[in-house]
Short mmCIF file of C-alpha atoms in Angstrom, two decimals:
data_model
loop_
_atom_site.label_atom_id
_atom_site.label_comp_id
_atom_site.label_asym_id
_atom_site.label_seq_id
_atom_site.Cartn_x
_atom_site.Cartn_y
_atom_site.Cartn_z
CA UNK K 30 -38.50 3.15 33.10
CA UNK K 31 -35.94 5.92 33.02
CA UNK K 32 -37.19 9.50 32.85
CA UNK K 33 -35.93 11.59 29.99
CA UNK K 34 -33.87 14.65 30.76
CA UNK K 35 -36.00 17.77 30.65
CA UNK K 36 -33.40 19.47 28.44
CA UNK K 37 -33.43 16.66 25.90
CA UNK K 38 -35.10 17.68 22.66
CA UNK K 39 -35.58 15.80 19.38
CA UNK K 40 -32.52 16.80 17.39
CA UNK K 41 -33.04 18.93 14.32
CA UNK K 42 -31.06 18.56 11.13
CA UNK K 43 -28.51 21.15 10.10
CA UNK K 44 -30.70 21.97 7.10
CA UNK K 45 -33.73 22.67 9.30
CA UNK K 46 -31.58 24.69 11.71
CA UNK K 47 -30.37 26.91 8.87
CA UNK K 48 -33.75 27.31 7.20
CA UNK K 49 -35.93 27.89 10.28
CA UNK K 50 -33.50 29.33 12.79
CA UNK K 51 -33.49 32.99 13.80
CA UNK K 52 -30.86 35.53 12.78
CA UNK K 53 -28.44 34.46 15.56
CA UNK K 54 -28.74 30.82 14.54
CA UNK K 55 -28.03 31.61 10.89
CA UNK K 56 -25.15 33.90 11.80
CA UNK K 57 -23.62 31.13 13.93
CA UNK K 58 -22.99 29.18 10.74
CA UNK K 59 -20.49 31.92 9.86
CA UNK K 60 -19.44 33.40 13.20
CA UNK K 61 -19.15 30.82 15.95
CA UNK K 62 -20.69 31.59 19.33
CA UNK K 63 -23.40 34.08 18.29
CA UNK K 64 -26.28 31.72 19.05
CA UNK K 65 -24.75 30.79 22.41
CA UNK K 66 -24.30 34.45 23.39
CA UNK K 67 -27.90 35.26 22.37
CA UNK K 68 -29.11 32.41 24.60
CA UNK K 69 -26.95 33.70 27.50
CA UNK K 70 -24.46 30.85 27.41
CA UNK K 71 -21.73 33.41 27.89
CA UNK K 72 -18.69 31.20 28.53
CA UNK K 73 -19.36 28.78 25.70
CA UNK K 74 -20.16 31.60 23.30
CA UNK K 75 -17.01 33.55 24.17
CA UNK K 76 -14.83 30.45 23.78
CA UNK K 77 -16.24 29.83 20.29
CA UNK K 78 -16.06 33.49 19.26
CA UNK K 79 -12.56 34.17 20.62
CA UNK K 80 -11.26 30.95 19.08
CA UNK K 81 -12.51 31.95 15.63
CA UNK K 82 -11.23 35.52 15.89
CA UNK K 83 -7.82 34.35 17.12
CA UNK K 84 -7.64 31.77 14.33
CA UNK K 85 -8.50 34.30 11.64
CA UNK K 86 -5.93 36.78 12.95
CA UNK K 87 -3.26 34.09 13.00
CA UNK K 88 -4.32 32.65 9.63
CA UNK K 89 -4.10 35.93 7.73
CA UNK K 90 -1.03 37.12 9.63
CA UNK K 91 1.17 33.99 9.27
CA UNK K 92 -0.94 30.91 8.52
CA UNK K 93 -1.30 31.54 4.80
CA UNK K 94 2.45 32.16 4.48
CA UNK K 95 3.31 28.99 6.43
CA UNK K 96 1.04 26.82 4.30
CA UNK K 97 2.19 28.37 1.02
CA UNK K 98 5.85 27.69 1.86
CA UNK K 99 5.07 24.08 2.76
CA UNK K 100 4.98 23.01 -0.88
CA UNK K 101 8.51 24.22 -1.60
CA UNK K 102 10.06 24.17 1.91
CA UNK K 103 11.75 27.45 1.07
CA UNK K 104 13.06 29.09 -2.08
CA UNK K 105 16.77 29.33 -1.25
CA UNK K 106 18.29 25.86 -0.78
CA UNK K 107 21.99 26.73 -0.46
CA UNK K 108 24.31 29.65 0.18
CA UNK K 109 23.71 32.21 -2.56
CA UNK K 110 25.63 35.37 -3.45
CA UNK K 111 23.44 38.19 -4.73
CA UNK K 112 24.17 41.81 -5.55
CA UNK K 113 22.51 44.31 -3.20
CA UNK K 114 21.73 47.34 -5.37
CA UNK K 115 21.03 49.59 -2.38
CA UNK K 116 24.36 48.93 -0.73
CA UNK K 117 26.24 48.33 -3.97
CA UNK K 118 27.93 45.17 -2.70
CA UNK K 119 27.66 41.44 -3.07
CA UNK K 120 26.01 39.75 -0.08
CA UNK K 121 25.62 36.12 0.89
CA UNK K 122 22.14 34.86 1.56
CA UNK K 123 21.69 31.93 3.92
CA UNK K 124 19.45 29.06 2.78
CA UNK K 125 15.91 29.02 4.07
CA UNK K 126 15.49 26.84 7.16
CA UNK K 127 13.35 24.05 5.75
CA UNK K 128 13.01 22.41 9.18
CA UNK K 129 11.28 25.49 10.58
CA UNK K 130 9.13 25.87 7.47
CA UNK K 131 8.10 22.21 7.65
CA UNK K 132 7.29 22.47 11.36
CA UNK K 133 5.22 25.64 10.97
CA UNK K 134 3.43 24.17 7.95
CA UNK K 135 2.47 21.01 9.82
CA UNK K 136 1.35 22.98 12.88
CA UNK K 137 -0.73 25.22 10.57
CA UNK K 138 -2.51 22.23 9.04
CA UNK K 139 -3.15 20.78 12.51
CA UNK K 140 -4.57 24.12 13.71
CA UNK K 141 -6.90 24.24 10.70
CA UNK K 142 -8.10 20.71 11.44
CA UNK K 143 -8.68 21.62 15.09
CA UNK K 144 -10.61 24.73 14.07
CA UNK K 145 -12.80 22.63 11.75
CA UNK K 146 -13.49 20.23 14.62
CA UNK K 147 -14.35 23.16 16.89
CA UNK K 148 -16.58 24.57 14.14
CA UNK K 149 -18.46 21.26 13.96
CA UNK K 150 -18.88 21.27 17.75
CA UNK K 151 -20.18 24.84 17.51
CA UNK K 152 -22.71 23.83 14.83
CA UNK K 153 -23.92 20.92 16.96
CA UNK K 154 -24.37 23.27 19.92
CA UNK K 155 -26.25 25.73 17.71
CA UNK K 156 -28.48 22.94 16.40
CA UNK K 157 -29.22 21.79 19.95
CA UNK K 158 -30.10 25.32 21.06
CA UNK K 159 -32.43 25.67 18.07
CA UNK K 160 -34.17 22.40 19.02
CA UNK K 161 -34.60 23.56 22.64
CA UNK K 162 -36.03 26.91 21.52
CA UNK K 163 -38.27 25.23 18.98
CA UNK K 164 -39.77 22.90 21.60
CA UNK K 165 -39.95 25.57 24.29
CA UNK K 166 -37.59 23.74 26.64
CA UNK K 167 -35.21 25.06 29.25
CA UNK K 168 -31.85 26.30 27.95
CA UNK K 169 -28.97 25.48 30.34
CA UNK K 170 -27.16 28.49 31.75
CA UNK K 171 -23.38 28.80 31.99
CA UNK K 172 -23.54 27.70 35.62
CA UNK K 173 -25.55 24.61 34.71
CA UNK K 174 -23.16 23.78 31.86
CA UNK K 175 -20.20 23.99 34.23
CA UNK K 176 -22.02 21.78 36.74
CA UNK K 177 -22.39 19.02 34.13
CA UNK K 178 -18.59 19.01 33.69
CA UNK K 179 -18.36 17.69 37.24
CA UNK K 180 -21.21 15.23 36.75
CA UNK K 181 -22.36 13.67 33.49
CA UNK K 182 -19.45 15.06 31.45
CA UNK K 183 -16.72 14.52 34.02
CA UNK K 184 -14.97 12.05 31.72
CA UNK K 185 -14.59 14.79 29.09
CA UNK K 186 -13.02 17.14 31.62
CA UNK K 187 -10.60 14.49 32.89
CA UNK K 188 -9.57 13.40 29.40
CA UNK K 189 -8.96 16.89 28.02
CA UNK K 190 -5.47 17.53 29.41
CA UNK K 191 -4.08 14.01 28.74
CA UNK K 192 -5.39 14.09 25.17
CA UNK K 193 -4.02 17.60 24.63
CA UNK K 194 -0.62 16.45 25.94
CA UNK K 195 -0.60 13.37 23.71
CA UNK K 196 -1.55 15.46 20.71
CA UNK K 197 1.06 18.14 21.40
CA UNK K 198 4.00 15.98 22.50
CA UNK K 199 3.41 12.69 20.68
CA UNK K 200 1.19 13.06 17.61
CA UNK K 201 2.64 16.33 16.28
CA UNK K 202 6.34 15.30 16.60
CA UNK K 203 5.51 11.91 15.06
CA UNK K 204 3.86 13.53 12.04
CA UNK K 205 6.82 15.90 11.77
CA UNK K 206 9.33 13.04 11.76
CA UNK K 207 7.26 10.99 9.29
CA UNK K 208 7.23 13.84 6.77
CA UNK K 209 11.04 13.97 6.85
CA UNK K 210 11.08 10.57 5.16
CA UNK K 211 9.71 12.23 2.03
CA UNK K 212 12.47 14.85 1.79
CA UNK K 213 16.20 14.91 1.02
CA UNK K 214 17.14 16.16 4.50
CA UNK K 215 20.63 14.67 4.79
CA UNK K 216 24.31 15.54 4.98
CA UNK K 217 24.16 17.23 1.58
CA UNK K 218 21.09 19.31 2.41
CA UNK K 219 21.42 20.08 6.13
CA UNK K 220 19.49 23.39 6.11
CA UNK K 221 17.52 23.82 2.91
CA UNK K 222 15.94 20.64 1.61
CA UNK K 223 13.09 19.67 -0.72
CA UNK K 224 10.33 17.12 -1.12
CA UNK K 225 11.54 13.98 -2.90
CA UNK K 226 8.53 11.67 -2.56
CA UNK K 227 9.40 8.00 -2.02
CA UNK K 228 13.08 8.29 -2.94
CA UNK K 229 14.26 7.51 0.59
CA UNK K 230 12.24 4.28 0.65
CA UNK K 231 13.53 3.35 -2.79
CA UNK K 232 17.09 4.00 -1.64
CA UNK K 233 16.60 1.66 1.33
CA UNK K 234 14.76 -1.13 -0.48
CA UNK K 235 16.35 -1.14 -3.92
CA UNK K 236 19.11 1.48 -3.94
CA UNK K 237 22.47 2.01 -2.27
CA UNK K 238 21.15 1.16 1.20
CA UNK K 239 19.66 -2.22 0.19
CA UNK K 240 23.00 -3.94 0.77
CA UNK K 241 22.85 -2.80 4.38
CA UNK K 242 19.10 -2.89 5.01
CA UNK K 243 18.34 -6.52 4.16
CA UNK K 244 21.27 -8.08 6.10
CA UNK K 245 20.49 -5.87 9.10
CA UNK K 246 16.78 -6.73 8.80
CA UNK K 247 17.63 -10.44 8.66
CA UNK K 248 19.81 -10.23 11.77
CA UNK K 249 17.14 -8.14 13.53
CA UNK K 250 14.54 -10.87 12.97
CA UNK K 251 16.96 -13.65 13.98
CA UNK K 252 17.87 -11.71 17.10
CA UNK K 253 14.23 -11.03 17.98
CA UNK K 254 13.24 -14.69 17.60
CA UNK K 255 16.29 -16.01 19.46
CA UNK K 256 16.10 -13.45 22.27
CA UNK K 257 12.38 -14.03 22.80
CA UNK K 258 12.52 -17.83 22.55
CA UNK K 259 15.54 -18.30 24.84
CA UNK K 260 14.29 -16.02 27.62
CA UNK K 261 10.81 -17.57 27.45
CA UNK K 262 11.82 -21.23 27.41
CA UNK K 263 14.57 -20.99 30.01
CA UNK K 264 12.45 -18.67 32.15
CA UNK K 265 9.60 -21.20 32.16
CA UNK K 266 11.96 -24.10 32.90
CA UNK K 267 13.56 -22.14 35.74
CA UNK K 268 10.13 -21.35 37.15
CA UNK K 269 9.17 -25.04 36.99
CA UNK K 270 12.42 -26.01 38.67
CA UNK K 271 11.93 -23.57 41.55
CA UNK K 272 8.31 -24.69 42.01
CA UNK K 273 9.19 -28.39 41.91
CA UNK K 274 8.49 -30.51 44.95
CA UNK K 275 11.50 -31.04 47.16
CA UNK K 276 13.16 -27.74 46.29
CA UNK K 277 14.12 -25.88 49.46
CA UNK K 278 14.75 -22.17 49.94
CA UNK K 279 12.43 -21.18 47.09
CA UNK K 280 12.17 -17.64 48.38
CA UNK K 281 15.95 -17.32 48.36
CA UNK K 282 16.25 -18.46 44.75
CA UNK K 283 13.46 -16.14 43.63
CA UNK K 284 15.13 -13.23 45.42
CA UNK K 285 18.48 -14.13 43.86
CA UNK K 286 17.10 -13.88 40.35
CA UNK K 287 15.04 -10.79 41.13
CA UNK K 288 18.26 -9.02 42.17
CA UNK K 289 19.58 -9.56 38.65
CA UNK K 290 16.41 -8.00 37.29
CA UNK K 291 16.47 -5.18 39.85
CA UNK K 292 19.95 -3.96 38.87
CA UNK K 293 19.61 -1.19 36.22
CA UNK K 294 19.97 -2.74 32.79
CA UNK K 295 22.62 -0.34 31.56
CA UNK K 296 24.83 -1.21 34.58
CA UNK K 297 24.51 -4.95 33.89
CA UNK K 298 25.24 -4.50 30.19
CA UNK K 299 28.28 -2.30 30.71
CA UNK K 300 29.66 -4.80 33.23
CA UNK K 301 29.00 -7.69 30.82
CA UNK K 302 30.78 -5.75 28.07
CA UNK K 303 33.87 -5.65 30.30
CA UNK K 304 33.26 -9.29 31.24
CA UNK K 305 33.49 -10.43 27.59
CA UNK K 306 36.38 -8.13 26.66
CA UNK K 307 39.67 -9.53 25.34
CA UNK K 308 41.30 -8.61 28.66
CA UNK K 309 38.17 -9.38 30.69
CA UNK K 310 37.63 -12.02 33.39
CA UNK K 311 36.50 -14.78 31.00
CA UNK K 312 39.55 -14.64 28.73
CA UNK K 313 41.90 -14.08 31.67
CA UNK K 314 40.56 -17.15 33.49
CA UNK K 315 40.67 -19.34 30.35
CA UNK K 316 44.26 -18.30 29.67
CA UNK K 317 45.23 -18.87 33.29
CA UNK K 318 43.82 -22.40 33.04
CA UNK K 319 45.89 -22.87 29.83
CA UNK K 320 42.75 -23.73 27.88
CA UNK K 321 43.41 -21.03 25.30
CA UNK K 322 46.58 -19.31 24.11
CA UNK K 323 44.94 -16.26 22.58
CA UNK K 324 41.92 -14.31 23.84
CA UNK K 325 38.59 -15.32 22.35
CA UNK K 326 37.19 -12.35 20.44
CA UNK K 327 33.71 -12.51 21.92
CA UNK K 328 32.78 -8.95 20.87
CA UNK K 329 35.13 -8.51 17.90
CA UNK K 330 34.27 -11.55 15.78
CA UNK K 331 30.98 -10.95 13.89
CA UNK K 332 29.50 -14.42 14.50
CA UNK K 333 30.73 -14.74 18.10
CA UNK K 334 29.45 -11.25 18.86
CA UNK K 335 25.95 -12.24 17.76
CA UNK K 336 26.00 -15.34 19.95
CA UNK K 337 27.38 -13.31 22.84
CA UNK K 338 24.60 -10.72 22.76
CA UNK K 339 21.95 -13.47 22.70
CA UNK K 340 23.56 -15.22 25.69
CA UNK K 341 23.91 -11.94 27.57
CA UNK K 342 20.27 -11.08 26.89
CA UNK K 343 19.31 -14.38 28.52
CA UNK K 344 21.01 -13.21 31.73
CA UNK K 345 18.85 -10.09 31.69
CA UNK K 346 15.57 -11.52 30.36
CA UNK K 347 15.18 -14.90 32.02
CA UNK K 348 14.40 -13.55 35.52
CA UNK K 349 11.45 -11.56 34.16
CA UNK K 350 9.93 -14.60 32.47
CA UNK K 351 10.70 -16.73 35.52
CA UNK K 352 8.67 -14.42 37.77
CA UNK K 353 5.67 -14.43 35.41
CA UNK K 354 5.87 -18.20 34.86
CA UNK K 355 6.13 -18.82 38.60
CA UNK K 356 2.92 -16.89 39.24
CA UNK K 357 1.13 -18.89 36.51
CA UNK K 358 2.47 -22.25 37.75
CA UNK K 359 1.30 -21.53 41.28
CA UNK K 360 -2.24 -21.05 39.95
CA UNK K 361 -2.41 -24.08 37.66
CA UNK K 362 -5.31 -26.50 38.40
CA UNK K 363 -3.62 -29.28 40.33
CA UNK K 364 -6.53 -31.69 39.81
CA UNK K 365 -5.71 -31.92 36.08
CA UNK K 366 -2.05 -32.58 36.79
CA UNK K 367 -2.85 -35.22 39.42
CA UNK K 368 -5.38 -36.91 37.10
CA UNK K 369 -2.76 -37.03 34.32
CA UNK K 370 -0.22 -38.59 36.67
CA UNK K 371 -2.76 -41.21 37.78
CA UNK K 372 -3.33 -42.07 34.13
CA UNK K 373 0.39 -42.78 33.80
CA UNK K 374 1.64 -39.53 32.29
CA UNK K 375 5.33 -38.81 32.94
CA UNK K 376 6.58 -35.30 33.90
CA UNK K 377 7.44 -34.45 30.29
CA UNK K 378 3.96 -35.40 29.09
CA UNK K 379 2.38 -33.35 31.87
CA UNK K 380 4.52 -30.39 30.88
CA UNK K 381 3.79 -30.74 27.17
CA UNK K 382 0.04 -31.33 27.44
CA UNK K 383 -1.03 -29.33 30.52
CA UNK K 384 1.57 -26.99 31.99
CA UNK K 385 3.11 -25.48 28.86
CA UNK K 386 -0.18 -24.86 26.95
CA UNK K 387 -1.67 -23.03 29.93
CA UNK K 388 1.47 -20.94 30.42
CA UNK K 389 1.49 -20.14 26.70
CA UNK K 390 -2.21 -19.23 26.81
CA UNK K 391 -1.57 -16.62 29.50
CA UNK K 392 1.77 -15.37 28.16
CA UNK K 393 0.91 -15.37 24.44
CA UNK K 394 0.18 -11.62 24.22
CA UNK K 395 3.21 -10.92 26.43
CA UNK K 396 5.43 -12.96 24.08
CA UNK K 397 4.28 -10.85 21.15
CA UNK K 398 5.10 -7.73 23.13
CA UNK K 399 8.54 -9.12 23.99
CA UNK K 400 9.20 -9.95 20.35
CA UNK K 401 8.34 -6.41 19.24
CA UNK K 402 10.40 -5.07 22.13
CA UNK K 403 13.38 -7.13 20.98
CA UNK K 404 13.07 -5.80 17.44
CA UNK K 405 13.55 -2.37 19.01
CA UNK K 406 15.94 -3.50 21.76
CA UNK K 407 18.39 -0.62 21.62
CA UNK K 408 20.06 -1.07 25.01
CA UNK K 409 21.45 -4.60 24.73
CA UNK K 410 23.12 -4.04 21.36
CA UNK K 411 24.31 -0.49 21.85
CA UNK K 412 25.68 -0.90 25.38
CA UNK K 413 27.24 -4.33 24.77
CA UNK K 414 28.78 -4.10 21.30
CA UNK K 415 27.88 -0.63 20.05
CA UNK K 416 26.65 -2.40 16.93
CA UNK K 417 30.17 -3.62 16.18
CA UNK K 418 32.32 -5.11 14.98
CA UNK K 419 32.61 -2.81 11.98
CA UNK K 420 31.47 -4.15 8.63
CA UNK K 421 32.99 -2.52 5.58
CA UNK K 422 30.11 -3.79 3.40
CA UNK K 423 27.52 -1.86 5.40
CA UNK K 424 26.70 1.83 5.33
CA UNK K 425 27.10 3.27 8.85
CA UNK K 426 26.22 -0.08 10.43
CA UNK K 427 28.10 -2.84 12.20
CA UNK K 428 27.68 -6.60 12.18
CA UNK K 429 25.44 -6.69 15.29
CA UNK K 430 23.44 -3.53 14.57
CA UNK K 431 19.67 -3.89 14.64
CA UNK K 432 17.45 -1.66 12.54
CA UNK K 433 16.87 0.61 15.54
CA UNK K 434 20.58 1.03 16.35
CA UNK K 435 21.33 1.62 12.68
CA UNK K 436 18.64 4.29 12.70
CA UNK K 437 20.38 5.92 15.67
CA UNK K 438 23.71 5.94 13.85
CA UNK K 439 22.13 7.47 10.76
CA UNK K 440 21.07 10.47 12.83
CA UNK K 441 23.83 10.85 15.41
CA UNK K 442 27.05 10.17 13.51
CA UNK K 443 29.15 12.79 11.72
CA UNK K 444 27.37 12.30 8.37
CA UNK K 445 23.66 12.25 9.29
CA UNK K 446 20.96 11.04 6.90
CA UNK K 447 17.77 12.12 8.59
CA UNK K 448 15.53 11.27 5.64
CA UNK K 449 16.82 7.68 5.49
CA UNK K 450 16.46 7.37 9.27
CA UNK K 451 12.87 8.64 9.13
CA UNK K 452 11.99 6.22 6.33
CA UNK K 453 13.65 3.40 8.28
CA UNK K 454 11.58 4.30 11.33
CA UNK K 455 8.40 3.99 9.26
CA UNK K 456 9.51 0.60 7.92
CA UNK K 457 10.24 -0.63 11.46
CA UNK K 458 6.79 0.50 12.55
CA UNK K 459 5.10 -1.24 9.60
CA UNK K 460 6.96 -4.50 10.29
CA UNK K 461 6.09 -4.38 14.00
CA UNK K 462 2.44 -3.44 13.38
CA UNK K 463 1.83 -6.16 10.78
CA UNK K 464 3.47 -8.85 12.91
CA UNK K 465 1.55 -7.76 16.01
CA UNK K 466 -1.82 -7.79 14.25
CA UNK K 467 -1.28 -11.13 12.51
CA UNK K 468 0.06 -12.98 15.54
CA UNK K 469 -2.16 -11.50 18.22
CA UNK K 470 -5.33 -12.42 16.33
CA UNK K 471 -4.11 -16.03 16.26
CA UNK K 472 -3.49 -16.37 19.98
CA UNK K 473 -5.93 -18.39 22.06
CA UNK K 474 -6.19 -15.46 24.46
CA UNK K 475 -7.67 -13.34 21.66
CA UNK K 476 -9.92 -16.08 20.24
CA UNK K 477 -11.40 -16.87 23.63
CA UNK K 478 -12.15 -13.27 24.45
#
């Protein structure tokens, strides 16, 4: 049997701690760290106490103001001329910077939440100290507490900085960008903007943007399915071909395709853009052979451009699938394949009943990841066609634009619509999350553990 830690005491309830604790314990419910300082846990007590004092100073100095302005995002929304009675002249007041107000408001709410979490941790520590005192057990010193950080609580120490970084540089900016979807931060309100609720979503789904959103969404899904299916199927077939009996120089062929994958994607895409150009090698060769009289508009015709980007993506994506499929094929149970052949199964039947299901079993989760990646595949579209050709029926989008490239154009072009872009980002996330959850739970890899 395991021995219990000498410092482990039956935990008291918060109610008991408040009712039966000494003056320091009761005061710790209001001022963090008092109980720890009384029990000579100096470092922990000072951290709690200084954190609360610093929070209160900040809260009364600027926190209240930041939170109060969050509801209106500033009083002055546009340039305003007012008469300055002291100077006796008319002056122009700049609009309040709603971006700064929104950022400070969000940070203020996050700081309050963090303080509440720290307060709960402080109460748990106070309750534990009360239980130790109640049962007459040893109270760890600061040195002993620090020693546990390198022993039983080492995982907490190692996770602190990564979690703090994720919270500061991922969670906070994400929340900030999400809130913009509920404002009118656009070309008409570039500095001072207001809360507008779900108007941006309504504009995308049923308003002026619907004529652009649904065609772009449809093409995005077609692109994602076609790009994922073609790279997977041809990658698997290529892997089977290389691993077939009688094929020589397998290492050479693998290396040849790996080189394609090893070249930086943006270099390959920019070269392919020149390759498919009206004056590029393809059209020049076809005209030289007198097979065409006019250049084929691979990147200028809307339908041809869509086919071209799918074909070009195969050049980039097939080597990746080929490498994965090759590794799986090399580890397939050969006894099953040999038994099937002895029973009279032809190569196609072996592939359909044994090889392909086992490859799909292993690559199922990866296929879902590739599909979601293709929904957000910015590089192929932007570097190859730039989203073009232009479509006069769309708002700031071209015929080959995906939702993610349209989002980019909504923020980076001369007439930015940040609120629409933020709402579009949320919609893309919802689509990706729902698809991932529904499909992943249906894969054999998930069902079998």
